Structures are given as C-alpha cells and as structure tokens.
Coordinates of C-alpha atoms and ligand atoms in Angstrom, one line a residue:
X269 CA 118.1 127.5 99.9
X270 CA 121.4 126.3 101.4
X271 CA 124.6 127.1 99.5
X272 CA 125.2 123.7 97.9
X273 CA 121.6 123.4 97.0
X274 CA 121.7 126.8 95.1
X275 CA 125.0 125.8 93.4
X276 CA 123.6 122.4 92.3
X277 CA 120.3 123.7 91.1
X278 CA 120.8 124.4 87.4
X279 CA 117.5 126.3 87.2
X280 CA 118.4 128.6 90.1
X281 CA 121.8 129.3 88.6
X282 CA 120.3 130.1 85.2
X283 CA 117.6 132.4 86.8
X284 CA 120.4 134.2 88.7
X285 CA 122.4 134.8 85.5
X286 CA 119.9 135.9 82.9
X287 CA 122.6 137.3 80.6
X288 CA 124.7 134.2 80.5
X289 CA 127.9 135.2 82.3
X290 CA 128.7 131.5 83.1
X291 CA 128.3 130.5 79.5
X292 CA 130.7 133.2 78.5
X293 CA 133.2 132.0 81.1
X294 CA 132.9 128.4 80.0
X295 CA 133.3 129.5 76.4
X296 CA 136.9 130.5 77.0
X297 CA 138.5 127.6 75.0
X298 CA 136.6 128.7 71.9
X299 CA 137.4 132.3 72.5
X300 CA 141.1 131.4 72.7
X301 CA 141.0 129.6 69.3
X302 CA 138.9 132.3 67.6
X303 CA 140.8 135.2 69.1
X304 CA 144.2 133.8 68.0
X305 CA 143.0 133.2 64.5
X306 CA 141.6 136.7 64.3
X307 CA 144.9 138.3 65.6
X308 CA 147.0 136.2 63.2
X309 CA 144.8 137.1 60.2
X310 CA 144.4 140.8 61.0
X311 CA 145.0 142.9 57.9
X312 CA 147.8 145.5 57.6
X313 CA 149.6 144.8 60.9
X314 CA 152.8 146.9 61.2
X315 CA 156.1 145.2 60.8
X316 CA 157.8 143.9 63.9
X317 CA 161.2 144.4 62.4
X318 CA 163.3 146.7 64.4
X319 CA 160.7 147.2 67.2
X320 CA 162.6 148.6 70.2
X321 CA 159.8 148.4 72.8
X322 CA 156.1 147.5 73.3
X323 CA 153.4 149.2 75.2
X324 CA 149.9 147.7 75.7
X325 CA 147.4 150.3 76.7
X326 CA 144.1 149.1 78.1
X327 CA 141.9 149.4 81.2
X328 CA 140.0 146.9 83.2
X329 CA 138.9 143.8 81.3
X330 CA 140.7 145.0 78.2
X331 CA 143.9 145.7 80.1
X332 CA 144.1 142.0 81.1
X333 CA 145.2 141.2 77.5
X334 CA 148.4 143.2 78.3
X335 CA 148.8 141.5 81.6
X336 CA 148.6 138.1 80.0
X337 CA 151.4 139.1 77.6
X338 CA 153.4 140.5 80.5
X339 CA 153.0 137.3 82.6
X340 CA 154.1 135.1 79.7
X341 CA 156.9 137.1 78.3
X342 CA 158.2 139.5 81.0
X343 CA 162.0 139.6 80.7
X344 CA 161.9 137.0 77.9
X345 CA 161.5 139.3 74.9
X346 CA 164.4 141.1 73.4
X347 CA 162.8 144.4 74.0
X348 CA 161.1 146.0 77.0
X349 CA 157.3 145.6 77.2
X350 CA 155.1 147.7 79.4
X351 CA 151.4 147.5 80.3
X352 CA 150.0 151.1 80.6
X353 CA 146.7 151.5 82.6
X354 CA 146.1 155.2 82.4
X355 CA 145.7 158.1 80.0
X356 CA 149.4 158.8 79.4
X357 CA 151.6 157.1 76.9
X358 CA 155.2 156.6 78.2
X359 CA 157.6 159.2 77.0
X360 CA 159.9 156.6 75.3
X361 CA 157.3 155.7 72.7
X362 CA 158.4 156.6 69.2
X363 CA 158.3 155.3 65.7
X364 CA 160.0 152.0 66.6
X365 CA 157.7 151.4 69.5
X366 CA 154.7 149.0 69.0
X367 CA 151.7 150.4 70.8
X368 CA 148.6 148.3 71.2
X369 CA 145.4 150.0 72.1
X370 CA 143.2 147.4 73.7
X371 CA 139.6 148.4 74.3
X372 CA 136.7 146.0 74.0
X373 CA 134.1 148.8 73.6
X374 CA 136.4 151.1 71.8
X375 CA 135.1 154.0 73.9
X376 CA 137.4 154.1 76.9
X377 CA 138.8 157.5 77.5
X378 CA 142.3 156.5 78.8
X379 CA 142.9 154.1 75.9
X380 CA 141.7 156.6 73.3
X381 CA 144.0 159.2 74.8
X382 CA 147.0 156.9 74.5
X383 CA 145.9 156.0 70.9
X384 CA 145.9 159.7 70.0
X385 CA 149.4 160.3 71.3
X386 CA 150.7 157.1 69.7
X387 CA 149.4 157.8 66.2
X388 CA 150.5 161.5 66.6
X389 CA 154.1 160.3 67.4
X390 CA 154.1 157.9 64.5
X391 CA 154.3 154.7 66.7
X392 CA 153.5 151.4 65.1
X393 CA 149.9 151.1 66.4
X394 CA 147.5 148.2 66.5
X395 CA 143.9 148.4 67.9
X396 CA 142.3 145.4 69.5
X397 CA 138.6 146.2 69.7
X398 CA 135.0 145.3 68.9
X399 CA 134.5 148.8 67.3
X400 CA 133.4 152.0 69.0
X401 CA 135.4 155.2 68.6
X402 CA 138.7 153.4 68.6
X403 CA 137.6 151.2 65.7
X404 CA 136.3 154.2 63.8
X405 CA 139.5 156.3 64.4
X406 CA 141.8 153.3 63.6
X407 CA 140.0 152.6 60.3
X408 CA 140.1 156.3 59.4
X409 CA 143.8 156.5 60.0
X410 CA 144.8 153.2 58.4
X411 CA 145.7 151.6 61.7
X412 CA 145.5 147.8 61.9
X413 CA 142.5 146.4 63.8
X414 CA 142.3 143.0 65.5
X415 CA 138.5 142.6 65.4
X416 CA 137.0 141.2 68.5
X417 CA 133.5 139.7 68.6
X418 CA 130.8 142.0 69.9
X419 CA 128.1 141.1 72.4
X420 CA 130.2 140.3 75.5
X421 CA 131.0 142.2 78.7
X422 CA 134.6 143.3 78.2
X423 CA 135.8 141.1 81.1
X424 CA 134.0 138.1 79.7
X425 CA 135.8 138.5 76.3
X426 CA 139.3 137.9 77.9
X427 CA 140.0 135.0 75.5
X428 CA 139.2 137.0 72.4
X429 CA 141.2 140.0 73.6
X430 CA 144.3 138.2 75.0
X431 CA 144.5 135.7 72.2
X432 CA 143.7 138.3 69.5
X433 CA 146.7 140.2 70.8
X434 CA 148.9 137.1 71.0
X435 CA 148.0 136.1 67.4
X436 CA 148.8 139.6 66.2
X437 CA 152.2 139.7 68.1
X438 CA 153.0 136.3 66.6
X439 CA 152.1 137.4 63.1
X440 CA 154.4 140.5 63.5
X441 CA 157.2 138.3 64.8
X442 CA 157.3 140.1 68.1
X443 CA 156.8 136.9 70.2
X444 CA 158.0 133.5 69.3
X445 CA 155.5 131.3 67.5
X446 CA 153.0 129.7 69.8
X447 CA 152.6 126.8 67.3
X448 CA 150.4 124.0 68.7
X449 CA 150.3 125.6 72.2
X450 CA 147.0 127.4 71.5
X451 CA 145.2 124.3 70.6
X452 CA 146.8 122.5 73.6
X453 CA 145.6 125.1 76.0
X454 CA 142.1 125.2 74.5
X455 CA 141.9 121.4 75.2
X456 CA 143.1 121.9 78.8
X457 CA 140.4 124.6 79.3
X458 CA 137.7 122.4 77.6
X459 CA 138.4 119.6 80.0
X460 CA 138.5 122.0 83.0
X461 CA 135.2 123.6 81.8
X462 CA 133.5 120.2 82.0
X463 CA 134.4 120.1 85.7
X464 CA 133.3 123.7 86.3
X465 CA 130.0 123.6 84.6
X466 CA 126.6 124.0 86.2
X467 CA 125.8 120.3 85.9
X468 CA 129.0 119.3 87.8
X469 CA 128.0 118.9 91.5
X470 CA 129.6 121.1 94.1
X471 CA 131.3 118.1 95.7
X472 CA 133.5 117.6 92.6
X473 CA 133.4 121.1 91.1
X474 CA 136.5 123.2 92.1
X475 CA 134.8 126.5 91.3
X476 CA 131.5 125.8 93.2
X477 CA 133.4 124.5 96.2
X478 CA 135.8 127.5 96.3
X479 CA 132.7 129.8 96.1
X480 CA 131.1 128.0 99.0
X481 CA 134.4 128.3 100.9
X482 CA 134.4 132.0 100.5
X483 CA 130.8 132.3 101.6
X484 CA 130.3 135.5 103.6
X485 CA 134.0 136.2 104.1
X486 CA 136.0 138.7 102.1
X487 CA 138.4 137.0 99.6
X488 CA 142.1 137.7 99.7
X489 CA 143.9 136.2 96.7
X490 CA 147.6 135.5 96.6
X491 CA 149.8 134.3 93.8
X492 CA 153.5 134.1 92.9
X493 CA 155.0 136.9 90.9
X494 CA 154.3 136.6 87.1
X495 CA 151.6 134.2 86.3
X496 CA 150.3 133.9 89.8
X497 CA 150.2 137.7 90.2
X498 CA 148.2 138.3 87.1
X499 CA 145.8 135.5 88.1
X500 CA 145.4 136.9 91.6
X501 CA 144.6 140.4 90.3
X502 CA 142.1 138.9 87.8
X503 CA 140.4 136.9 90.5
X504 CA 140.1 140.1 92.5
X505 CA 138.5 142.0 89.7
X506 CA 136.2 139.1 88.7
X507 CA 135.0 138.8 92.4
X508 CA 134.5 142.6 92.4
X509 CA 132.5 142.8 89.2
X510 CA 130.6 139.5 89.1
X511 CA 130.0 138.7 92.7
X512 CA 129.9 142.4 93.8
X513 CA 132.2 141.9 96.8
X514 CA 135.3 143.8 98.0
X515 CA 138.3 141.5 97.3
X516 CA 142.1 141.9 97.7
X517 CA 145.1 140.6 95.8
X518 CA 148.7 140.1 96.9
X519 CA 151.9 138.9 95.3
X520 CA 154.6 136.7 96.7
X521 CA 157.4 137.4 97.5
X522 CA 156.6 141.1 97.8
X523 CA 153.8 140.6 100.4
X524 CA 156.2 138.8 102.7
X525 CA 157.9 142.2 103.1
X526 CA 154.8 144.2 104.1
X527 CA 151.2 142.7 103.9
X528 CA 151.9 139.8 106.2
X529 CA 152.4 142.2 109.1
X530 CA 148.8 143.4 108.7
X531 CA 147.5 139.9 109.3
X532 CA 147.9 140.2 113.0
X533 CA 146.0 138.0 115.4
X534 CA 142.3 138.5 114.9
X535 CA 142.6 140.7 111.8
X536 CA 141.7 137.9 109.4
X537 CA 138.5 136.7 111.0
X538 CA 136.2 138.1 108.3
X539 CA 138.6 137.0 105.4
X540 CA 139.4 133.9 103.4
X541 CA 142.7 133.4 101.8
X542 CA 142.9 131.8 98.3
X543 CA 146.4 130.9 97.2
X544 CA 146.8 130.3 93.5
X545 CA 149.5 127.8 92.8
X546 CA 151.1 126.4 89.7
X547 CA 154.1 124.1 88.9
X548 CA 156.2 126.8 87.2
X549 CA 156.7 129.1 90.3
X550 CA 160.3 130.0 91.0
X551 CA 161.4 127.5 93.7
X552 CA 162.4 130.3 96.1
X553 CA 159.0 131.9 95.8
X554 CA 157.2 128.5 96.1
X555 CA 159.0 127.8 99.3
X556 CA 157.5 131.0 100.8
X557 CA 153.9 129.9 100.6
X558 CA 153.7 127.5 103.7
X559 CA 155.1 130.0 106.2
X560 CA 153.2 133.0 104.7
X561 CA 149.9 131.0 104.8
X562 CA 150.7 130.1 108.3
X563 CA 151.0 133.8 109.3
X564 CA 147.7 134.5 107.5
X565 CA 146.0 131.6 109.3
X566 CA 147.2 132.8 112.7
X567 CA 145.2 136.0 112.0
X568 CA 142.0 134.0 111.9
X569 CA 141.8 133.7 108.1
X570 CA 140.5 130.6 106.5
X571 CA 142.7 129.2 103.7
X572 CA 142.1 127.3 100.5
X573 CA 144.6 126.4 97.8
X574 CA 143.7 126.4 94.2
X575 CA 145.9 124.7 91.6
X576 CA 146.4 125.5 87.9
X577 CA 145.9 122.9 85.2
X578 CA 148.6 121.8 82.8
X579 CA 152.3 122.5 82.9
X580 CA 152.9 125.3 80.4
X581 CA 152.9 129.0 81.2
X582 CA 149.8 129.5 79.0
X583 CA 147.8 126.7 80.4
X584 CA 148.7 127.5 84.0
X585 CA 147.7 131.1 83.5
X586 CA 144.5 130.6 81.5
X587 CA 143.3 127.8 83.7
X588 CA 143.7 130.0 86.8
X589 CA 141.8 132.8 85.0
X590 CA 139.0 130.5 84.1
X591 CA 138.7 129.1 87.6
X592 CA 138.6 132.6 89.1
X593 CA 135.8 133.7 86.7
X594 CA 133.7 130.6 87.4
X595 CA 134.2 131.0 91.2
X596 CA 133.0 134.7 90.9
X597 CA 129.9 133.7 89.0
X598 CA 129.0 130.9 91.6
X599 CA 129.7 133.3 94.4
X600 CA 127.2 135.7 92.7
X601 CA 124.7 132.9 92.7
X602 CA 125.2 132.3 96.4
X603 CA 124.8 136.0 97.1
X604 CA 121.7 136.2 94.9
X605 CA 123.2 138.9 92.6
X606 CA 123.2 139.0 88.8
X607 CA 126.9 138.8 87.7
X608 CA 126.5 140.9 84.6
X609 CA 125.6 144.5 85.5
X610 CA 128.4 146.8 86.7
X611 CA 126.4 149.8 87.7
X612 CA 129.2 151.7 89.5
X613 CA 131.5 151.5 86.4
X614 CA 128.6 152.6 84.1
X615 CA 127.8 155.5 86.4
X616 CA 131.4 156.7 86.5
X617 CA 131.8 156.4 82.7
X618 CA 128.5 158.2 82.2
X619 CA 129.5 161.1 84.5
X620 CA 133.0 161.5 83.1
X621 CA 132.1 160.7 79.5
X622 CA 134.0 157.5 78.8
Ligands
PA5_1547 O1 134.8 145.0 83.2 C1 134.6 146.1 82.6 O2 133.6 146.3 82.0 C2 135.6 147.2 82.7 O3 136.7 146.8 83.5 C3 136.1 147.6 81.3 O4 136.8 146.6 80.7 C4 136.9 148.9 81.4 O5 136.1 149.9 81.9 C5 137.4 149.3 80.0 O6 136.4 149.3 79.0 P1 136.7 148.6 77.6 O7 137.2 147.2 78.0 O8 135.5 148.7 76.8 O9 137.9 149.4 77.1

C-alpha cells in the first residue's frame, strides 16, 4: 500500500497499533486535566515555604515532566531548578530543597537511587508515580505521592506525569497559579487532536503529512532553546521509541556554533530536517532559523517546518509534544512497526535489574 493509503486507512492504522498508542496520544487533553487535578489534590505535600531549590529526578518518559517544568519556568522561579537524569542527586540538595522523584513504573533504578539519597538527607520529597517500588517506599516513609493512572507506556502518560507535577507545584506555592490556563491548553489540544486523528485525511492532517515527509529519511529535529529544545528532544525520543528509527535533535542558537558545520554538501542526503517553531521564541533566536535551515538544505537535507498551536508557553509546548507523538505513531504505521513495544529498553532493564 502507498504511504497516503496506509495513513488514510483507519483499519490498517488500528491493525498496526494493537495496544492503542495513537489513542493515548490523542487523549492528551484529558490527561492534562486529570493529571493537574491529581497533583493539586495530592495528600500531605511538603510545604513550599522557604524552598531554596528544586530538583526533578526522572528518566526517559518520566523525566519529560521535569523538562516541561524547566521549559516553562527556567530562570523565572525565585529559586534554581534542575532536572536530574541519572543516579546521583546533586550535592546541594538538603532539607530546604524540593526533590521530585518522577517514575511512571516506580521501578527505575536511577530515580530510586535519587529518592533514597533525598529521603536520607531530609529533603522535601514528592513522588510522582503509578506505584511500583517508589510508590511502596514513599508510602512506607510518609512521602507525598502524586498518583498517576496505571496502564500506559510511560512516554504515553506525559500529560498525567507533567500536569501531576505542575498541579503539585502549584499547590505547594512553588510555581505561580496556572489558573484557567490548564483548561485553555486542554481545549487547544482537543481542537488539535481533531485534526491529527486517524479519520482526518493526510492532505489536511499535519501529523500524517509530516510522517509522510520523513518517509525513509532519518529525522533531525531542531527547536529554539527552552520550549523548542524540550519539544525537539521529545520528538527525537518519540521517533526512536514509537517509529523505531534513529533520530537527532538540535537546539538553536547553540547548533549554529557547531552542528551546522557537519551539514556539509552531500552529508544531509539521507536526512530530513523538521524545525519546530512557536511565536514566543526570542527574536534573536528566531532570526537564526532561515540561514541555519539554508545551510542544512545545502547539505541535501529536505526541510519541513512545524508550527505550535496557541500563544502561551504551555499551549506552544504541549501542542508541539502532541504533534511529535502523533507523527511518530504515523511513521510507525508507514514502516509497518507496532509503536508500543520497546524491546531494547526492556532488555537493558532486565539485564541490569531496573
Ligand atoms: O519510554 C520509556 O518507557 C522509558 O523512557 C521510561 O520512561 C524510562 O525507562 C523510565 O521508566 P519509568 O518512566 O517507569 O521511570
């Protein structure tokens, strides 16, 4: 079957996706609402008064929750905030540091290691999890838990995880109140989801058409620092895990100081560049896209621009995340691979015990 025919055949799409990854992706608006409520209402959250710093610990699909907070609030909170993606808790963490352990399964070794050190040092700890060992240890030690709905792949629970964290941070007074913004972003995503769904034909469906544009080439995804950077990295990981392809992410302006040199004539012939754009980019960074893309195109790369929906940081970020996930599932369909299994990750966890 040709590309467009596969993408416009609802039966073929469903057969290729027996565990319902696309449904989970399109369910993002509901996840944002539910996650936020769950975070806001979590019992026994530590006080945010006098917090001097925040660390969000989490790997892969669960670490994205920290990236979302980082993209939205970097440099805008009164205290430093760090996302930690490894087994070591930063040395500065003490009793006035808020440490969030984010693990969907609750069984990830790096996150559990940070949780152990954080509770040992008397940090103000919150666990965001669907259960597992993290849930068990948190309950045993009286650590607050933001409960996350079970039954998803971690990466497909990004709305529950990120908005659960945002709701808890709001309830602790660590971030300013999001007020009606959560409902507003959920509506933006709902409207976007209608255009991204399986019934929406490739000709007018931005996710199907981006997947078709990638085709057999390797995707390179660029975004502007902050929101665009987090979105580009998330596109890369969704393309890796759902479509099972190597993919690469770069951030402007940094890539103008190194990566562009690698895109020498001929080097880009097997690649396609996707630039993720939004209206809140710093003007100096926005101004760099045309010439940077021009360099990339001279290497033989194809180029496609993808634009965020809405005009707030949260809607720009979440719409780009939703678009990337949908593109990765449609690319999986074009490649005839089931988006859900992640055999390599499972094997490594099995061999290393978590
Ligand atoms: O997508 C995935 O399944 C992974 O990236 C996981 O999120 C990662 O291995 C961490 O696991 P967990 O999210 O359960 O802590």
